Amino acid sequence: MRQTVYNWGRYPKVKVDLKPLRFREDLNELTLDPCIARGNGRCYGDSSLSDSIVSTTAFSKVLLFDRDRGIFKCQSGMLLSDILDIIVPKGWFLPVTPGTKFISVGGAVASDIHGKNHHLDGCFSNHVLELEIFCGNGIFMKCSTEEHHDLFHATCGGMGLTGIITSVTFKLKRIETAFVSRIQEKARDLDEAFYLFEKYASHTYSMAWIDCLKGGHSFGRSIIMAGEHTPFGELKTKVKTNALTIPDGAGFNIPFELPGFLLNGYSVKAFNELYYHKTRKKISYDIVNYDPFFYPLDAIGNWNRMYGASGFVQYQFVLPLKTSRVGLIEILERIRKQGLGSFLAVLKLFGKQEGMLSFPMSGYTLALDFPMRKGLLSFLTTLDELVLKHQGRLYLSKDARMDAAVFKASYDNLEEFKKTLNKYVPEGTFTSLQSKRLGL
Amino acid sequence: MKSILILGGTSDIAIAVAEVYLAHNFKIVLAGRNPEKLQLVKNDLTIRFDGDISTKLFDAEKLQSHKEFVDTLDHLPDLTVCAFGYLGDQAMAKQDLEECLKILQVNFTGAVSILNVISERYKQQKRGTIVGISSVAGDRGRQSNFIYGSSKAAFSTYLSGLRNELFHFNCHVLTVKPGFVSTKMTAHLQLPPALTAKPAQVAKAVYRAVKRGSNTVYSLGIWRMIMMVIRLIPEGIFKRLKM
């Protein structure tokens, strides 16, 4: 059955054949036209779009949960939100989580997601013990850092091109409470933001919201947010009995696409002004549930509709540490001059990362989103040049438009990835619109 | 501890029903054809709900095995949900007798056979509830799926008769008529979201209706209106429609 499918950025939209996967055995009957696995469609661009899509949303059973050792195994379509519902009451948390809990664990592996703790804990793949992958032709492969390690490293961050992940086994993180002790500190400008990232480097979680539209002496003003899982002893007595309770998920939903003109230079500036001045204090401390700390946007259902019917493009790049400062100044200045306001600009300091196509590298990453409009794509191409000039690269899970040359110039381990792909997967079994565009 | 037997225990609606009843501390028996799939579903539910769940092999099409199936149950459940079904392919079923018989067998004869056995036991003990998952497709025959539809119509009629009989033995029968539900049965169809229920919604409707002692429940509720309108269209006009 052909249907219209698009991912979180609502761009591009394609009419494709969607095949639901429910049981592992069904893969043997899969007719192998080039296809790609797709979970909850929370990547932003075309990574999980293809002429034929295997949907894993119903392929979502828990296979094992070792409550003593903190080991979890499930099918690839299971959502992180469902995993949290199971593990948090037993005193465990995800080792790494992105800014939304509505992604599938298969997507977490394929995008090799990072979180606010990347500088200390690395990507999701650093906590994966074993994967099982369907590589086409009836072949299921088990892999880990020891067994078929090349396949393992190609699959983590491999955007689904090594096959359909059928199960993921990973380590969990011990928590005493479902709360996070949060520190927020304002940075007057970009240099102070850098200084604060160093200051909070030993904190488990850190990231910053950055105002991209502010020029002059407040250029790069930010709010740095750092956090630690709250120890039981630090909870107020009245919440102690609910230390590991799942937060109530009730939130607000955007029921339809808002008119595109709502988000413009003026409204984003006004929002940024309010957001920066929401507290007058330089530093504030509080204890919040894990939901508002990790997933503030999940409280607004379908927040992507905010950008109107034409959708939006996320643009996330990372620059190596040595070029981060110069590069960020140049790129932020370019964005500011263009007046293309990014509503949600997030800055974060990464640690080191291994992997073939994994995105992070030691340095600063900036994530921006731009409402889709005329001229945006050509503007982003000029940003690509700046990112390349400063030896950075773009995040594939958020990409819908990078060209092959930029990709090849920025991902160093590409040849190794292709070699591994040829070794395990019959050519052309798994392709996405993105892989075709990037010449993968 | 109360118990529930779910026949066709690996279907999406069955799993959703199991989840709702686990949350209300019922003991669950999942019955189905495929032992691996049953085990997978049981394992998943056990990890998520810490409940008492067991599985038992059951094949709706093997009519001769149904009495033995009931005889070998550890105990007779308080509640039996008949959740198996086969949508089939209408066009193929018109040509291929085997496909046609499979639709009739699974949805009707198989259901009748197993519920006959169970309802007799319920009558004897003067206690028990039967839930039959039928379909709005049985409310009126339409050219696009009347083989499936007629098997469900027959099943609905069976359930109403059974309800009448069991009433005099203090037992209850609930007919559930889901409209569109997003399940593996309908995964290949593009369904209008406003008219399509999630399995969890059907399961909640089942739980509520059993508690209230309702006779027929539509899920979603809007389907009661839709089917009322569809039933009211005079046959002379209806036959000309392409539905």
XYZ file of C-alpha atoms in Angstrom:
683
model
C 0.000 0.000 0.000
C 1.461 3.347 -1.009
C 1.154 6.197 1.412
C 2.595 9.613 2.048
C 5.455 9.452 4.497
C 7.632 12.186 5.926
C 9.803 12.574 8.962
C 9.920 15.099 11.753
C 11.034 18.039 9.612
C 7.954 17.484 7.404
C 10.303 17.873 4.454
C 10.630 16.034 2.108
C 7.331 14.165 1.709
C 7.237 11.047 -0.437
C 4.659 8.508 -1.572
C 6.055 5.092 -0.753
C 5.292 1.493 -0.051
C 5.230 0.928 3.736
C 5.648 -2.622 5.009
C 4.990 -3.205 8.690
C 7.280 -5.582 10.545
C 5.852 -7.463 13.532
C 7.819 -10.646 13.920
C 11.475 -11.329 13.210
C 10.556 -14.325 11.061
C 8.577 -12.094 8.695
C 11.868 -10.730 7.389
C 12.483 -13.995 5.585
C 9.436 -13.321 3.449
C 10.413 -9.753 2.774
C 10.658 -9.129 -0.917
C 13.948 -7.416 -1.297
C 13.510 -4.384 -3.398
C 15.800 -1.706 -2.002
C 14.314 -0.666 1.298
C 15.169 1.054 4.549
C 13.989 0.518 8.118
C 11.964 3.285 9.729
C 10.980 3.566 13.363
C 8.999 6.461 14.747
C 10.019 8.903 11.992
C 11.831 11.246 14.333
C 14.883 11.815 12.222
C 14.365 15.150 10.535
C 15.096 14.561 6.902
C 15.179 11.671 4.444
C 17.391 9.153 6.280
C 14.535 6.699 6.698
C 12.721 7.433 3.449
C 13.038 5.156 0.451
C 10.886 3.720 -2.325
C 10.058 0.920 0.035
C 10.062 1.235 3.830
C 10.002 -1.436 6.533
C 8.192 0.112 9.469
C 9.277 -1.185 12.864
C 6.710 0.647 15.016
C 4.882 -2.616 15.776
C 8.147 -4.510 16.212
C 8.510 -3.429 19.786
C 8.665 -6.224 22.319
C 10.882 -6.339 25.386
C 13.073 -9.415 25.205
C 14.985 -9.191 28.489
C 15.360 -6.913 31.479
C 17.965 -7.860 34.064
C 16.970 -5.713 37.022
C 20.059 -6.530 39.048
C 22.702 -5.885 36.434
C 20.856 -3.236 34.434
C 20.797 -4.958 31.068
C 17.962 -4.404 28.634
C 17.198 -6.168 25.385
C 14.355 -5.332 23.049
C 13.222 -5.331 19.462
C 14.298 -2.355 17.431
C 10.931 -0.611 17.146
C 10.533 -0.078 20.875
C 10.421 3.589 21.856
C 12.708 5.057 24.497
C 9.567 6.365 26.228
C 8.278 2.806 26.648
C 11.671 1.686 27.915
C 11.716 4.490 30.499
C 8.265 3.440 31.737
C 9.683 0.004 32.478
C 13.131 0.802 33.860
C 12.701 4.018 35.863
C 10.473 2.462 38.561
C 13.176 -0.179 39.038
C 15.919 2.434 39.503
C 17.486 2.473 36.043
C 17.833 5.088 33.332
C 18.905 5.252 29.691
C 22.693 5.481 29.375
C 22.320 8.133 26.674
C 19.185 9.933 25.567
C 18.521 12.576 22.911
C 16.175 15.540 23.329
C 13.094 13.460 22.649
C 12.062 10.140 24.138
C 9.847 9.328 21.176
C 12.526 7.653 19.090
C 12.933 3.945 18.544
C 15.926 2.107 19.923
C 16.776 0.997 16.377
C 16.885 4.655 15.393
C 19.069 5.381 18.406
C 21.601 2.860 17.111
C 21.361 3.794 13.429
C 21.836 7.486 14.229
C 24.251 6.672 17.057
C 22.512 9.346 19.082
C 24.226 11.604 21.581
C 22.857 13.342 24.626
C 23.699 16.000 27.138
C 26.272 13.626 28.647
C 28.283 13.020 25.495
C 31.419 14.688 26.888
C 31.583 11.989 29.583
C 29.606 8.983 28.358
C 29.880 9.070 24.566
C 27.152 7.996 22.171
C 24.455 5.352 22.522
C 26.741 2.817 20.825
C 29.218 3.072 23.714
C 26.627 1.284 25.854
C 25.424 -1.318 23.378
C 26.449 -4.869 24.272
C 25.057 -6.668 21.250
C 23.043 -6.104 18.105
C 21.256 -8.464 15.813
C 20.897 -7.295 12.238
C 19.047 -8.668 9.263
C 21.488 -8.077 6.408
C 19.211 -9.293 3.618
C 19.063 -12.692 1.875
C 17.747 -14.415 4.984
C 20.925 -13.683 6.941
C 20.761 -12.539 10.546
C 24.069 -11.373 12.037
C 24.967 -10.897 15.680
C 27.604 -8.288 16.350
C 29.274 -6.419 19.179
C 32.593 -4.729 19.915
C 34.093 -8.235 19.951
C 32.088 -10.261 17.454
C 32.011 -8.902 13.856
C 33.140 -5.599 15.309
C 33.404 -4.000 11.871
C 29.715 -4.643 11.245
C 28.942 -3.335 14.724
C 30.794 -0.061 14.154
C 29.290 0.337 10.702
C 25.780 -0.213 12.041
C 26.112 2.272 14.898
C 25.640 5.540 13.088
C 25.215 3.683 9.795
C 21.767 5.168 9.098
C 20.171 1.769 8.533
C 22.309 0.921 5.527
C 23.768 -2.276 7.003
C 20.323 -3.785 7.363
C 17.320 -3.986 9.625
C 18.263 -4.079 13.292
C 16.160 -6.756 14.961
C 17.354 -6.605 18.560
C 19.457 -4.313 20.695
C 21.034 -5.259 24.023
C 22.395 -2.384 26.067
C 23.539 -1.340 29.530
C 21.430 0.924 31.707
C 22.488 3.555 34.195
C 21.656 3.309 37.913
C 19.555 6.100 39.376
C 18.307 6.647 42.907
C 15.483 8.971 41.893
C 13.613 10.072 38.777
C 14.766 13.635 39.420
C 17.588 15.773 38.112
C 19.373 18.506 40.047
C 19.648 21.318 37.559
C 21.912 24.345 37.475
C 21.274 27.125 35.003
C 23.777 29.873 34.487
C 23.594 32.782 32.101
C 26.474 33.621 29.818
C 26.696 37.234 28.632
C 28.429 36.332 25.395
C 29.976 33.466 23.468
C 33.301 33.521 25.309
C 31.586 33.240 28.653
C 29.527 30.347 27.254
C 32.747 28.532 26.346
C 34.122 29.279 29.787
C 30.992 27.871 31.438
C 31.152 24.644 29.407
C 34.665 24.166 30.826
C 33.398 25.018 34.290
C 30.632 22.409 34.110
C 32.723 19.811 32.284
C 32.637 17.425 35.228
C 28.825 17.533 35.411
C 27.144 14.515 33.861
C 24.810 16.579 31.713
C 25.384 19.932 30.065
C 24.089 21.940 27.102
C 23.241 25.534 26.318
C 20.479 27.464 24.670
C 22.027 30.176 22.549
C 20.509 33.354 21.136
C 21.522 33.461 17.470
C 20.015 36.826 16.684
C 21.799 38.952 19.238
C 24.653 41.058 17.924
C 27.076 43.536 19.460
C 28.554 42.949 22.886
C 25.908 40.306 23.734
C 26.774 38.234 20.671
C 26.330 34.561 21.544
C 24.589 35.124 24.860
C 23.425 31.798 26.261
C 21.953 29.926 29.159
C 24.052 26.935 30.180
C 22.157 24.108 31.754
C 23.957 21.400 33.716
C 22.545 18.520 35.715
C 23.070 15.411 37.779
C 20.660 12.634 38.692
C 19.402 13.658 42.126
C 20.553 11.326 44.936
C 17.746 10.036 47.168
C 19.034 11.927 50.195
C 18.650 15.283 48.457
C 14.943 14.905 47.754
C 12.437 16.772 49.861
C 10.730 14.457 52.325
C 7.308 14.779 50.736
C 8.495 13.497 47.347
C 10.675 10.748 48.792
C 7.861 8.208 48.613
C 7.571 8.921 44.890
C 11.285 8.975 44.188
C 11.047 6.693 41.170
C 7.595 7.564 39.863
C 7.134 8.114 36.138
C 6.128 11.726 35.503
C 2.619 12.357 34.252
C 2.824 12.697 30.495
C -0.024 15.144 30.031
C 1.037 18.006 27.810
C -0.027 20.381 25.156
C -0.576 19.430 21.537
C -0.345 21.554 18.401
C -3.331 20.117 16.562
C -2.619 21.527 13.104
C 0.044 23.294 11.101
C 0.349 26.904 12.217
C 0.606 29.554 9.504
C 4.215 29.846 8.396
C 4.463 33.611 8.940
C 4.143 33.263 12.734
C 7.817 32.521 13.082
C 9.781 35.433 11.754
C 12.765 37.533 12.762
C 10.676 39.657 15.105
C 8.785 36.919 16.933
C 11.940 34.861 17.412
C 13.792 37.909 18.730
C 10.969 38.590 21.151
C 10.966 34.987 22.300
C 14.728 34.981 22.819
C 14.518 38.205 24.822
C 11.869 36.722 27.106
C 13.657 33.419 27.427
C 16.987 34.965 28.348
C 15.409 37.185 30.968
C 13.001 34.613 32.396
C 15.028 34.694 35.590
C 16.987 37.709 36.744
C 19.492 35.650 38.658
C 22.843 34.795 37.120
C 22.747 31.249 38.499
C 19.677 29.268 39.507
C 19.355 25.810 41.023
C 16.349 23.500 41.107
C 15.328 19.864 41.193
C 13.074 18.784 38.351
C 11.667 15.561 37.022
C 13.627 13.941 34.219
C 10.937 14.833 31.667
C 11.331 18.632 31.691
C 15.105 18.269 31.974
C 15.678 15.895 29.065
C 12.532 16.269 26.996
C 11.161 19.814 27.326
C 9.767 19.753 23.791
C 8.009 16.422 24.202
C 5.504 18.283 26.367
C 4.317 20.002 23.198
C 2.891 17.285 20.964
C 3.660 17.808 17.267
C 5.787 20.888 17.915
C 7.062 20.520 14.365
C 3.721 21.896 13.170
C 4.800 25.237 14.567
C 6.697 25.827 11.358
C 3.700 25.597 9.083
C 2.865 23.361 6.176
C 6.143 23.729 4.329
C 8.075 22.282 7.271
C 11.514 23.144 8.508
C 15.095 22.073 8.239
C 17.299 21.213 11.181
C 20.912 22.080 10.745
C 23.345 20.559 13.201
C 27.081 20.692 12.751
C 30.122 20.020 14.884
C 33.466 21.764 14.686
C 36.721 20.389 16.098
C 37.842 22.014 19.336
C 40.645 23.983 17.751
C 38.385 25.721 15.229
C 35.232 25.852 17.351
C 35.521 29.417 18.576
C 36.499 31.043 15.277
C 34.119 28.858 13.290
C 31.116 29.444 15.532
C 31.636 33.191 15.474
C 31.778 33.186 11.693
C 28.726 30.950 11.278
C 26.601 32.681 13.916
C 27.457 36.046 12.396
C 26.362 34.797 8.977
C 23.042 33.546 10.368
C 22.440 36.768 12.248
C 23.089 38.918 9.191
C 20.761 36.783 7.118
C 18.079 37.392 9.779
C 17.018 33.768 9.588
C 16.001 33.286 13.166
C 16.456 29.900 14.659
C 13.950 29.419 17.424
C 15.748 26.578 19.088
C 19.474 26.887 18.938
C 21.358 24.453 21.112
C 25.076 24.473 21.792
C 26.963 21.580 23.334
C 30.517 20.491 23.991
C 31.210 16.944 22.738
C 33.881 14.559 23.931
C 35.786 12.110 21.738
C 33.886 9.584 19.615
C 34.857 6.501 17.656
C 32.781 4.950 14.904
C 32.633 4.991 11.144
C 29.794 7.415 10.492
C 29.074 8.559 14.045
C 28.566 12.284 14.115
C 30.280 13.589 17.279
C 33.912 14.605 17.535
C 35.738 16.465 20.264
C 34.489 20.030 19.854
C 31.360 22.168 19.872
C 28.135 21.291 18.143
C 25.367 23.711 17.288
C 21.836 22.629 16.363
C 19.559 25.112 14.648
C 16.245 24.948 12.924
C 15.027 27.098 10.118
C 11.492 27.297 8.777
C 11.465 26.130 5.166
C 11.268 29.113 2.853
C 12.575 30.408 -0.416
C 16.310 30.934 -0.392
C 16.924 28.794 2.693
C 18.514 25.894 0.863
C 21.021 28.060 -0.949
C 21.805 29.848 2.314
C 22.483 26.518 4.012
C 24.839 25.607 1.178
C 26.915 28.635 2.095
C 26.876 27.465 5.715
C 28.124 24.055 4.530
C 31.156 25.769 3.049
C 31.915 27.435 6.366
C 31.521 24.155 8.242
C 33.904 22.463 5.795
C 36.352 25.333 6.002
C 36.534 24.791 9.764
C 36.868 20.996 9.359
C 33.481 20.254 10.790
C 30.645 18.030 9.654
C 26.855 17.745 9.624
C 24.605 15.322 11.527
C 23.063 12.834 9.088
C 19.922 12.288 11.170
C 18.994 15.915 10.745
C 20.083 16.266 7.168
C 17.745 16.488 4.190
C 19.816 18.446 1.717
C 23.611 18.145 2.049
C 25.345 17.268 -1.225
C 27.638 14.298 -1.725
C 30.807 16.346 -2.028
C 30.330 17.989 1.367
C 29.602 14.622 2.926
C 32.672 12.950 1.404
C 34.922 15.794 2.463
C 33.759 15.701 6.069
C 33.372 12.044 7.077
C 36.889 10.606 7.334
C 35.988 6.931 7.740
C 33.731 6.732 4.727
C 35.885 4.238 2.801
C 36.050 1.894 5.776
C 32.264 2.103 6.063
C 31.777 1.259 2.392
C 34.198 -1.648 2.672
C 32.255 -3.084 5.612
C 28.974 -2.572 3.817
C 30.242 -4.540 0.813
C 31.474 -7.304 3.081
C 28.143 -7.979 4.795
C 25.311 -6.645 2.674
C 24.369 -7.582 -0.893
C 24.744 -4.419 -2.920
C 21.742 -2.132 -3.041
C 19.666 -4.099 -0.512
C 19.208 -1.154 1.818
C 19.084 2.343 0.417
C 17.451 5.562 1.504
C 16.849 8.809 -0.318
C 19.683 10.164 1.798
C 22.117 7.386 0.909
C 21.418 7.918 -2.783
C 21.868 11.649 -2.447
C 25.142 11.216 -0.560
C 26.439 8.524 -2.895
C 26.638 5.915 -0.144
C -7.541 -13.618 41.596
C -9.811 -13.364 38.582
C -8.685 -14.804 35.303
C -9.140 -14.138 31.602
C -8.593 -16.422 28.631
C -7.741 -14.661 25.390
C -8.177 -16.750 22.264
C -6.017 -15.448 19.431
C -3.593 -14.155 22.036
C -0.985 -12.616 19.745
C -3.291 -10.259 17.866
C -2.879 -6.556 18.555
C -6.313 -6.263 20.144
C -5.624 -9.343 22.276
C -2.350 -7.899 23.567
C -4.041 -4.590 24.344
C -6.846 -6.414 26.203
C -4.242 -8.381 28.167
C -2.528 -5.145 29.175
C -5.744 -3.608 30.466
C -6.662 -6.712 32.475
C -3.121 -7.086 33.828
C -3.394 -3.555 35.126
C -6.514 -4.746 36.995
C -4.678 -7.735 38.460
C -6.225 -10.455 36.348
C -4.452 -13.703 35.696
C -3.966 -14.044 31.928
C -4.006 -17.086 29.661
C -2.979 -16.336 26.089
C -4.012 -18.970 23.568
C -2.816 -19.093 19.978
C -1.330 -21.151 17.186
C 2.298 -20.103 17.128
C 4.307 -21.084 20.233
C 7.210 -18.699 19.499
C 4.928 -15.712 19.054
C 2.988 -16.615 22.200
C 6.223 -16.859 24.149
C 7.407 -13.505 22.800
C 4.174 -11.785 23.810
C 4.126 -13.480 27.217
C 7.736 -12.516 27.913
C 7.093 -8.900 26.955
C 3.963 -8.634 29.107
C 5.667 -10.313 32.067
C 8.566 -7.839 32.022
C 6.283 -4.858 31.654
C 3.572 -5.797 34.131
C 4.961 -8.345 36.599
C 1.719 -10.274 36.134
C 0.668 -13.903 36.136
C 0.642 -14.866 32.465
C 0.585 -18.292 30.871
C 0.209 -19.515 27.313
C -1.594 -22.423 25.708
C -1.665 -23.685 22.143
C -4.964 -23.229 20.350
C -5.936 -23.431 16.692
C -9.322 -21.990 15.748
C -9.419 -24.033 12.563
C -8.854 -27.377 14.301
C -12.426 -27.761 15.474
C -11.937 -31.287 16.835
C -9.322 -30.067 19.302
C -11.504 -27.482 20.997
C -13.097 -29.714 23.628
C -9.735 -31.073 24.672
C -8.382 -27.527 24.810
C -11.018 -26.588 27.370
C -10.632 -29.852 29.286
C -6.927 -29.279 29.726
C -7.214 -25.699 31.009
C -5.867 -25.455 34.580
C -9.120 -23.888 35.577
C -12.070 -22.350 33.825
C -11.431 -18.594 33.378
C -13.934 -16.002 34.645
C -13.789 -14.245 31.319
C -13.187 -15.561 27.784
C -12.312 -13.217 24.958
C -12.614 -14.531 21.431
C -10.125 -12.277 19.640
C -8.946 -14.320 16.686
C -10.025 -13.412 13.195
C -8.942 -13.539 9.584
C -9.572 -10.677 7.176
C -8.431 -12.503 4.066
C -8.629 -11.145 0.561
C -12.123 -10.679 -0.849
C -11.115 -10.856 -4.512
C -9.028 -13.945 -3.938
C -11.714 -15.575 -1.816
C -14.212 -15.237 -4.672
C -11.899 -17.321 -6.875
C -10.168 -19.570 -4.389
C -12.296 -21.885 -2.271
C -9.520 -22.465 0.229
C -9.158 -18.753 1.038
C -12.943 -18.425 1.201
C -13.325 -21.333 3.606
C -10.492 -20.061 5.755
C -12.282 -16.743 6.248
C -15.549 -18.493 7.147
C -13.827 -21.101 9.287
C -11.685 -18.807 11.381
C -14.242 -16.053 11.903
C -17.349 -18.176 12.290
C -17.148 -21.968 12.612
C -13.999 -21.850 14.690
C -15.471 -19.264 17.022
C -18.767 -21.118 17.329
C -17.040 -24.391 18.059
C -14.864 -23.114 20.909
C -17.558 -20.870 22.417
C -20.048 -23.755 22.399
C -17.734 -25.716 24.655
C -16.917 -22.815 26.946
C -20.489 -21.545 27.222
C -21.708 -24.997 28.283
C -19.207 -24.931 31.175
C -20.272 -21.414 32.110
C -23.897 -22.544 32.116
C -23.104 -25.386 34.473
C -21.360 -23.161 36.969
C -23.880 -20.341 36.402
C -21.080 -17.845 36.129
C -18.850 -16.460 33.380
C -18.512 -13.779 30.746
C -17.816 -14.177 27.036
C -16.523 -11.364 24.863
C -16.697 -11.828 21.107
C -14.718 -9.470 18.901
C -16.928 -9.193 15.842
C -16.864 -6.310 13.353
C -18.911 -3.483 11.898
C -18.310 -5.243 8.593
C -21.021 -7.693 9.677
C -23.685 -5.001 9.983
C -24.280 -4.842 6.243
C -22.759 -6.653 3.293
C -20.664 -4.484 1.015
C -19.046 -5.512 -2.249
C -15.533 -4.822 -1.029
C -15.509 -7.368 1.811
C -18.753 -9.297 2.147
C -17.178 -12.699 2.650
C -15.386 -11.467 5.755
C -18.473 -9.357 6.525
C -20.896 -12.247 6.311
C -18.717 -14.414 8.543
C -18.753 -11.620 11.130
C -22.510 -11.124 10.646
C -22.995 -14.795 11.398
C -20.726 -14.477 14.421
C -22.658 -11.433 15.697
C -25.929 -13.325 15.310
C -24.446 -16.292 17.143
C -23.329 -14.002 19.976
C -26.746 -12.395 20.341
C -28.379 -15.812 20.529
C -25.793 -16.994 23.005
C -26.384 -13.872 25.099
C -30.091 -14.678 25.142
C -29.444 -18.243 26.236
C -26.793 -17.506 28.841
C -28.771 -14.680 30.415
C -30.967 -17.333 32.012
C -27.870 -18.882 33.547
C -26.490 -15.714 35.066
C -23.799 -15.479 32.408
C -23.059 -12.552 30.126
C -22.073 -12.170 26.487
C -20.607 -8.963 25.083
C -20.395 -8.295 21.352
C -17.614 -5.891 20.377
C -17.835 -4.268 16.984
C -14.660 -2.392 16.237
C -14.620 -0.148 13.193
C -11.196 0.471 11.757
C -8.428 -0.502 14.161
C -4.765 0.022 13.417
C -3.500 -3.550 13.723
C -1.468 -6.025 11.743
C -4.719 -7.070 10.051
C -5.126 -3.586 8.612
C -1.487 -2.525 8.391
C -1.558 -2.605 4.593
C -4.636 -0.365 4.400
C -4.626 3.396 4.594
C -7.315 4.207 7.137
C -8.862 7.585 7.987
C -7.281 8.570 11.339
C -10.492 10.057 12.766
C -12.317 6.741 12.333
C -9.457 4.462 13.315
C -9.114 3.226 16.876
C -5.887 2.164 18.514
C -5.954 -1.370 19.951
C -5.648 0.179 23.433
C -8.884 2.111 22.866
C -10.708 -1.068 21.887
C -9.304 -2.804 24.963
C -10.457 -0.047 27.295
C -13.906 -0.129 25.688
C -14.017 -3.886 26.290
C -13.067 -3.499 29.950
C -15.673 -0.790 30.542
C -18.417 -2.685 28.688
C -17.743 -5.912 30.615
C -17.912 -4.000 33.881
C -21.162 -2.334 32.945
C -22.672 -5.471 31.495
C -23.269 -3.838 28.100
C -24.509 -6.047 25.269
C -22.914 -4.489 22.187
C -20.144 -1.964 22.090
C -18.827 -0.122 19.067
C -15.267 1.137 19.035
C -14.955 3.974 18.269
C -18.445 5.135 19.315
C -18.863 7.073 16.077
C -19.175 3.734 14.275
C -22.555 3.103 15.907
C -23.864 6.169 14.069
C -22.099 5.352 10.819
C -23.435 1.818 10.760
C -26.918 3.018 11.690
C -26.891 5.285 8.639
C -25.468 2.526 6.457
C -28.142 0.077 7.634
C -30.900 2.615 6.932
C -30.028 3.033 3.260
C -32.743 1.185 1.286
C -31.390 -1.894 -0.479
C -32.567 -0.555 -3.850
C -30.175 2.333 -3.457
C -27.485 0.481 -1.515
C -26.918 -2.071 -4.259
C -25.936 0.708 -6.647
C -23.267 2.085 -4.358
C -19.613 1.189 -4.596
C -18.549 0.547 -1.042
